[in-house]
Amino acid sequence: RSEKLKTLNLPKESKIILSIANLKPQKNPLDMVKAAKIVAAKIPNAVFLYLGTGELKEKTENLIKRYRLANNFKLLGHRDDASELLAISDCFALTSLWEGLPMALVEALSMQTPAVCYDAGGIGEILQSGQNGFLIQRGNYHDLAAAILLVLESKLNFKQDAATLKEFDIRTMLKKQEALYREDLK
């Protein structure tokens, strides 16, 4: 962890909140910045790392500047080390307004990283509030920030159900889809 933080020029005491999502309207990155403002006011060493690119990059950068979050919110663009960043994260967060089932969330939960996400699409199929993170009503960045604070400030004992994760594993999903296609061909 300390080596990875060093490569990101972050102090060892940093509390890491990771998002892996495009900077597009669907993924709603501006709500993440709004939540970061609330979190950073209470936990100054909280650092939001946002992986992704997209059309809202400039607006997101401007909001980060306006809120004076340069030390607390880092747009990292496209990266090939997402699993390493998940491994050092204290919390995974998504502010998607609509969604299928984000594989980044599956990966975060498989690494036992608590998640705080808007309740969009398939997210609620794998994220159960109070068990492996928190589901938040879409658009409610105040509750999102409160849940992130709860994760960062406490020693909540989140547990991920291995059977649920196996159901959403990409290999398992592909086998189920292949079986469905074979059944349709009969």
PDB file of C-alpha atoms in Angstrom:
ATOM      1  CA  ARG A   1       0.000   0.000   0.000  1.00  0.00           C
ATOM      2  CA  SER A   2       2.688   2.497   0.982  1.00  0.00           C
ATOM      3  CA  GLU A   3       4.603   1.905  -2.265  1.00  0.00           C
ATOM      4  CA  LYS A   4       1.491   2.416  -4.395  1.00  0.00           C
ATOM      5  CA  LEU A   5       0.582   5.576  -2.480  1.00  0.00           C
ATOM      6  CA  LYS A   6       4.111   6.822  -3.047  1.00  0.00           C
ATOM      7  CA  THR A   7       3.772   6.340  -6.826  1.00  0.00           C
ATOM      8  CA  LEU A   8       0.607   8.478  -6.644  1.00  0.00           C
ATOM      9  CA  ASN A   9       2.359  11.141  -4.520  1.00  0.00           C
ATOM     10  CA  LEU A  10      -0.086  10.554  -1.679  1.00  0.00           C
ATOM     11  CA  PRO A  11       0.696  10.435   2.040  1.00  0.00           C
ATOM     12  CA  LYS A  12       0.594   7.079   3.845  1.00  0.00           C
ATOM     13  CA  GLU A  13      -2.296   8.303   6.000  1.00  0.00           C
ATOM     14  CA  SER A  14      -4.563   8.831   2.989  1.00  0.00           C
ATOM     15  CA  LYS A  15      -8.031   7.320   3.066  1.00  0.00           C
ATOM     16  CA  ILE A  16      -8.699   6.196  -0.503  1.00  0.00           C
ATOM     17  CA  ILE A  17     -12.104   6.265  -2.172  1.00  0.00           C
ATOM     18  CA  LEU A  18     -11.915   4.770  -5.667  1.00  0.00           C
ATOM     19  CA  SER A  19     -14.292   5.211  -8.601  1.00  0.00           C
ATOM     20  CA  ILE A  20     -13.872   3.442 -11.916  1.00  0.00           C
ATOM     21  CA  ALA A  21     -16.251   5.074 -14.363  1.00  0.00           C
ATOM     22  CA  ASN A  22     -16.251   7.224 -17.469  1.00  0.00           C
ATOM     23  CA  LEU A  23     -16.569  10.975 -17.149  1.00  0.00           C
ATOM     24  CA  LYS A  24     -19.933  10.896 -18.896  1.00  0.00           C
ATOM     25  CA  PRO A  25     -23.464  11.951 -17.899  1.00  0.00           C
ATOM     26  CA  GLN A  26     -24.510   8.340 -17.196  1.00  0.00           C
ATOM     27  CA  LYS A  27     -21.736   7.938 -14.604  1.00  0.00           C
ATOM     28  CA  ASN A  28     -22.474  11.347 -13.056  1.00  0.00           C
ATOM     29  CA  PRO A  29     -18.954  12.323 -11.888  1.00  0.00           C
ATOM     30  CA  LEU A  30     -20.060  15.767 -10.666  1.00  0.00           C
ATOM     31  CA  ASP A  31     -22.025  14.152  -7.833  1.00  0.00           C
ATOM     32  CA  MET A  32     -18.836  12.361  -6.778  1.00  0.00           C
ATOM     33  CA  VAL A  33     -17.027  15.707  -6.562  1.00  0.00           C
ATOM     34  CA  LYS A  34     -19.920  17.166  -4.526  1.00  0.00           C
ATOM     35  CA  ALA A  35     -19.731  14.212  -2.129  1.00  0.00           C
ATOM     36  CA  ALA A  36     -15.942  14.591  -1.949  1.00  0.00           C
ATOM     37  CA  LYS A  37     -16.346  18.178  -0.754  1.00  0.00           C
ATOM     38  CA  ILE A  38     -18.462  16.986   2.180  1.00  0.00           C
ATOM     39  CA  VAL A  39     -16.152  14.074   3.012  1.00  0.00           C
ATOM     40  CA  ALA A  40     -12.943  16.131   2.775  1.00  0.00           C
ATOM     41  CA  ALA A  41     -14.366  18.744   5.159  1.00  0.00           C
ATOM     42  CA  LYS A  42     -14.604  16.031   7.839  1.00  0.00           C
ATOM     43  CA  ILE A  43     -11.660  13.832   6.830  1.00  0.00           C
ATOM     44  CA  PRO A  44      -8.960  16.070   5.294  1.00  0.00           C
ATOM     45  CA  ASN A  45      -6.797  13.077   4.329  1.00  0.00           C
ATOM     46  CA  ALA A  46      -9.589  11.512   2.236  1.00  0.00           C
ATOM     47  CA  VAL A  47      -8.543  11.204  -1.399  1.00  0.00           C
ATOM     48  CA  PHE A  48     -10.955  10.352  -4.202  1.00  0.00           C
ATOM     49  CA  LEU A  49      -9.241   8.603  -7.097  1.00  0.00           C
ATOM     50  CA  TYR A  50     -11.341   8.622 -10.266  1.00  0.00           C
ATOM     51  CA  LEU A  51     -10.360   6.339 -13.142  1.00  0.00           C
ATOM     52  CA  GLY A  52     -11.909   7.101 -16.496  1.00  0.00           C
ATOM     53  CA  THR A  53     -12.133   9.547 -19.357  1.00  0.00           C
ATOM     54  CA  GLY A  54     -14.945  11.298 -21.152  1.00  0.00           C
ATOM     55  CA  GLU A  55     -16.776  14.419 -22.202  1.00  0.00           C
ATOM     56  CA  LEU A  56     -17.313  15.738 -18.654  1.00  0.00           C
ATOM     57  CA  LYS A  57     -13.595  15.933 -17.867  1.00  0.00           C
ATOM     58  CA  GLU A  58     -13.408  19.735 -18.117  1.00  0.00           C
ATOM     59  CA  LYS A  59     -16.583  20.296 -16.063  1.00  0.00           C
ATOM     60  CA  THR A  60     -15.309  17.853 -13.445  1.00  0.00           C
ATOM     61  CA  GLU A  61     -11.904  19.566 -13.302  1.00  0.00           C
ATOM     62  CA  ASN A  62     -13.597  22.956 -12.949  1.00  0.00           C
ATOM     63  CA  LEU A  63     -15.749  21.759 -10.056  1.00  0.00           C
ATOM     64  CA  ILE A  64     -12.699  20.262  -8.333  1.00  0.00           C
ATOM     65  CA  LYS A  65     -10.966  23.655  -8.632  1.00  0.00           C
ATOM     66  CA  ARG A  66     -14.055  25.574  -7.502  1.00  0.00           C
ATOM     67  CA  TYR A  67     -14.349  23.410  -4.387  1.00  0.00           C
ATOM     68  CA  ARG A  68     -10.563  23.582  -3.760  1.00  0.00           C
ATOM     69  CA  LEU A  69     -10.223  19.815  -3.792  1.00  0.00           C
ATOM     70  CA  ALA A  70      -6.906  19.545  -5.645  1.00  0.00           C
ATOM     71  CA  ASN A  71      -5.447  17.503  -2.771  1.00  0.00           C
ATOM     72  CA  ASN A  72      -8.565  15.405  -2.299  1.00  0.00           C
ATOM     73  CA  PHE A  73      -9.748  14.523  -5.804  1.00  0.00           C
ATOM     74  CA  LYS A  74      -7.502  13.073  -8.511  1.00  0.00           C
ATOM     75  CA  LEU A  75      -8.660  12.385 -12.055  1.00  0.00           C
ATOM     76  CA  LEU A  76      -6.367   9.570 -13.132  1.00  0.00           C
ATOM     77  CA  GLY A  77      -7.723   8.977 -16.635  1.00  0.00           C
ATOM     78  CA  HIS A  78      -7.347   5.505 -18.135  1.00  0.00           C
ATOM     79  CA  ARG A  79      -5.116   3.206 -16.070  1.00  0.00           C
ATOM     80  CA  ASP A  80      -3.994  -0.380 -16.354  1.00  0.00           C
ATOM     81  CA  ASP A  81      -3.542  -0.824 -12.586  1.00  0.00           C
ATOM     82  CA  ALA A  82      -7.166  -0.720 -11.444  1.00  0.00           C
ATOM     83  CA  SER A  83      -6.834  -3.925  -9.399  1.00  0.00           C
ATOM     84  CA  GLU A  84      -3.792  -2.500  -7.581  1.00  0.00           C
ATOM     85  CA  LEU A  85      -5.734   0.684  -6.849  1.00  0.00           C
ATOM     86  CA  LEU A  86      -8.665  -1.376  -5.563  1.00  0.00           C
ATOM     87  CA  ALA A  87      -6.265  -3.224  -3.274  1.00  0.00           C
ATOM     88  CA  ILE A  88      -5.234   0.025  -1.550  1.00  0.00           C
ATOM     89  CA  SER A  89      -8.749   1.488  -1.401  1.00  0.00           C
ATOM     90  CA  ASP A  90     -10.729   1.947   1.777  1.00  0.00           C
ATOM     91  CA  CYS A  91     -13.981   2.377  -0.145  1.00  0.00           C
ATOM     92  CA  PHE A  92     -15.290   1.946  -3.697  1.00  0.00           C
ATOM     93  CA  ALA A  93     -17.928   4.426  -4.880  1.00  0.00           C
ATOM     94  CA  LEU A  94     -20.153   4.930  -7.933  1.00  0.00           C
ATOM     95  CA  THR A  95     -22.642   7.683  -8.752  1.00  0.00           C
ATOM     96  CA  SER A  96     -24.155   6.150 -11.890  1.00  0.00           C
ATOM     97  CA  LEU A  97     -27.644   7.308 -12.798  1.00  0.00           C
ATOM     98  CA  TRP A  98     -28.296   4.207 -14.889  1.00  0.00           C
ATOM     99  CA  GLU A  99     -26.253   1.066 -15.033  1.00  0.00           C
ATOM    100  CA  GLY A 100     -26.145  -2.593 -15.957  1.00  0.00           C
ATOM    101  CA  LEU A 101     -23.946  -4.535 -13.579  1.00  0.00           C
ATOM    102  CA  PRO A 102     -20.582  -2.748 -13.284  1.00  0.00           C
ATOM    103  CA  MET A 103     -17.753  -5.271 -13.296  1.00  0.00           C
ATOM    104  CA  ALA A 104     -15.618  -2.795 -11.317  1.00  0.00           C
ATOM    105  CA  LEU A 105     -18.097  -3.191  -8.443  1.00  0.00           C
ATOM    106  CA  VAL A 106     -17.892  -6.989  -8.671  1.00  0.00           C
ATOM    107  CA  GLU A 107     -14.101  -6.734  -8.560  1.00  0.00           C
ATOM    108  CA  ALA A 108     -14.179  -4.321  -5.599  1.00  0.00           C
ATOM    109  CA  LEU A 109     -16.470  -6.584  -3.603  1.00  0.00           C
ATOM    110  CA  SER A 110     -14.380  -9.644  -4.450  1.00  0.00           C
ATOM    111  CA  MET A 111     -11.456  -7.792  -2.843  1.00  0.00           C
ATOM    112  CA  GLN A 112     -13.584  -7.173   0.277  1.00  0.00           C
ATOM    113  CA  THR A 113     -13.639  -3.415  -0.365  1.00  0.00           C
ATOM    114  CA  PRO A 114     -16.856  -1.873   0.975  1.00  0.00           C
ATOM    115  CA  ALA A 115     -18.841  -0.067  -1.714  1.00  0.00           C
ATOM    116  CA  VAL A 116     -21.094   2.980  -1.618  1.00  0.00           C
ATOM    117  CA  CYS A 117     -23.135   3.317  -4.797  1.00  0.00           C
ATOM    118  CA  TYR A 118     -26.247   4.913  -6.158  1.00  0.00           C
ATOM    119  CA  ASP A 119     -29.038   2.366  -6.527  1.00  0.00           C
ATOM    120  CA  ALA A 120     -29.019   2.109 -10.305  1.00  0.00           C
ATOM    121  CA  GLY A 121     -29.766  -0.858 -12.541  1.00  0.00           C
ATOM    122  CA  GLY A 122     -28.112  -4.107 -11.485  1.00  0.00           C
ATOM    123  CA  ILE A 123     -26.079  -2.628  -8.635  1.00  0.00           C
ATOM    124  CA  GLY A 124     -28.691  -3.674  -6.074  1.00  0.00           C
ATOM    125  CA  GLU A 125     -28.381  -7.286  -7.220  1.00  0.00           C
ATOM    126  CA  ILE A 126     -24.930  -7.535  -5.700  1.00  0.00           C
ATOM    127  CA  LEU A 127     -24.674  -4.656  -3.213  1.00  0.00           C
ATOM    128  CA  GLN A 128     -26.748  -5.104  -0.069  1.00  0.00           C
ATOM    129  CA  SER A 129     -26.831  -2.090   2.256  1.00  0.00           C
ATOM    130  CA  GLY A 130     -25.208  -2.797   5.581  1.00  0.00           C
ATOM    131  CA  GLN A 131     -23.686  -6.083   4.439  1.00  0.00           C
ATOM    132  CA  ASN A 132     -21.055  -5.177   1.866  1.00  0.00           C
ATOM    133  CA  GLY A 133     -21.548  -1.420   1.622  1.00  0.00           C
ATOM    134  CA  PHE A 134     -24.415   0.983   1.112  1.00  0.00           C
ATOM    135  CA  LEU A 135     -26.997   1.575  -1.623  1.00  0.00           C
ATOM    136  CA  ILE A 136     -27.945   5.238  -1.924  1.00  0.00           C
ATOM    137  CA  GLN A 137     -30.887   6.815  -3.751  1.00  0.00           C
ATOM    138  CA  ARG A 138     -29.710   8.185  -7.109  1.00  0.00           C
ATOM    139  CA  GLY A 139     -28.840  11.862  -6.992  1.00  0.00           C
ATOM    140  CA  ASN A 140     -28.506  12.035  -3.204  1.00  0.00           C
ATOM    141  CA  TYR A 141     -24.836  12.969  -2.911  1.00  0.00           C
ATOM    142  CA  HIS A 142     -25.363  14.076   0.714  1.00  0.00           C
ATOM    143  CA  ASP A 143     -26.310  10.516   1.719  1.00  0.00           C
ATOM    144  CA  LEU A 144     -23.514   9.188  -0.482  1.00  0.00           C
ATOM    145  CA  ALA A 145     -21.023  11.343   1.447  1.00  0.00           C
ATOM    146  CA  ALA A 146     -22.535  10.279   4.781  1.00  0.00           C
ATOM    147  CA  ALA A 147     -22.180   6.604   3.871  1.00  0.00           C
ATOM    148  CA  ILE A 148     -18.583   7.093   2.705  1.00  0.00           C
ATOM    149  CA  LEU A 149     -17.845   8.829   6.019  1.00  0.00           C
ATOM    150  CA  LEU A 150     -19.410   5.914   7.876  1.00  0.00           C
ATOM    151  CA  VAL A 151     -17.163   3.468   6.009  1.00  0.00           C
ATOM    152  CA  LEU A 152     -14.016   5.568   6.571  1.00  0.00           C
ATOM    153  CA  GLU A 153     -14.639   6.461  10.219  1.00  0.00           C
ATOM    154  CA  SER A 154     -15.762   3.130  11.583  1.00  0.00           C
ATOM    155  CA  LYS A 155     -14.707  -0.424  11.816  1.00  0.00           C
ATOM    156  CA  LEU A 156     -17.801  -1.836  10.147  1.00  0.00           C
ATOM    157  CA  ASN A 157     -17.510  -5.549   9.619  1.00  0.00           C
ATOM    158  CA  PHE A 158     -18.642  -5.897   6.022  1.00  0.00           C
ATOM    159  CA  LYS A 159     -18.852  -9.383   4.621  1.00  0.00           C
ATOM    160  CA  GLN A 160     -19.150 -10.361   1.015  1.00  0.00           C
ATOM    161  CA  ASP A 161     -21.112 -13.484   0.201  1.00  0.00           C
ATOM    162  CA  ALA A 162     -18.828 -15.643  -1.940  1.00  0.00           C
ATOM    163  CA  ALA A 163     -21.794 -17.409  -3.557  1.00  0.00           C
ATOM    164  CA  THR A 164     -23.230 -14.096  -4.784  1.00  0.00           C
ATOM    165  CA  LEU A 165     -19.878 -13.056  -6.213  1.00  0.00           C
ATOM    166  CA  LYS A 166     -19.476 -16.418  -7.960  1.00  0.00           C
ATOM    167  CA  GLU A 167     -22.891 -15.907  -9.572  1.00  0.00           C
ATOM    168  CA  PHE A 168     -21.640 -12.621 -11.076  1.00  0.00           C
ATOM    169  CA  ASP A 169     -18.163 -13.850 -12.006  1.00  0.00           C
ATOM    170  CA  ILE A 170     -17.571 -13.257 -15.716  1.00  0.00           C
ATOM    171  CA  ARG A 171     -16.813 -16.952 -16.375  1.00  0.00           C
ATOM    172  CA  THR A 172     -20.004 -18.053 -14.620  1.00  0.00           C
ATOM    173  CA  MET A 173     -22.048 -15.449 -16.478  1.00  0.00           C
ATOM    174  CA  LEU A 174     -20.602 -16.550 -19.833  1.00  0.00           C
ATOM    175  CA  LYS A 175     -21.386 -20.211 -19.096  1.00  0.00           C
ATOM    176  CA  LYS A 176     -24.988 -19.312 -18.207  1.00  0.00           C
ATOM    177  CA  GLN A 177     -25.358 -17.270 -21.375  1.00  0.00           C
ATOM    178  CA  GLU A 178     -23.888 -20.057 -23.502  1.00  0.00           C
ATOM    179  CA  ALA A 179     -26.316 -22.550 -21.923  1.00  0.00           C
ATOM    180  CA  LEU A 180     -29.204 -20.180 -22.642  1.00  0.00           C
ATOM    181  CA  TYR A 181     -28.178 -19.891 -26.308  1.00  0.00           C
ATOM    182  CA  ARG A 182     -27.821 -23.658 -26.616  1.00  0.00           C
ATOM    183  CA  GLU A 183     -31.305 -24.109 -25.131  1.00  0.00           C
ATOM    184  CA  ASP A 184     -32.740 -21.597 -27.628  1.00  0.00           C
ATOM    185  CA  LEU A 185     -31.149 -23.480 -30.543  1.00  0.00           C
ATOM    186  CA  LYS A 186     -32.914 -26.750 -29.642  1.00  0.00           C
TER     187      LYS A 186
END
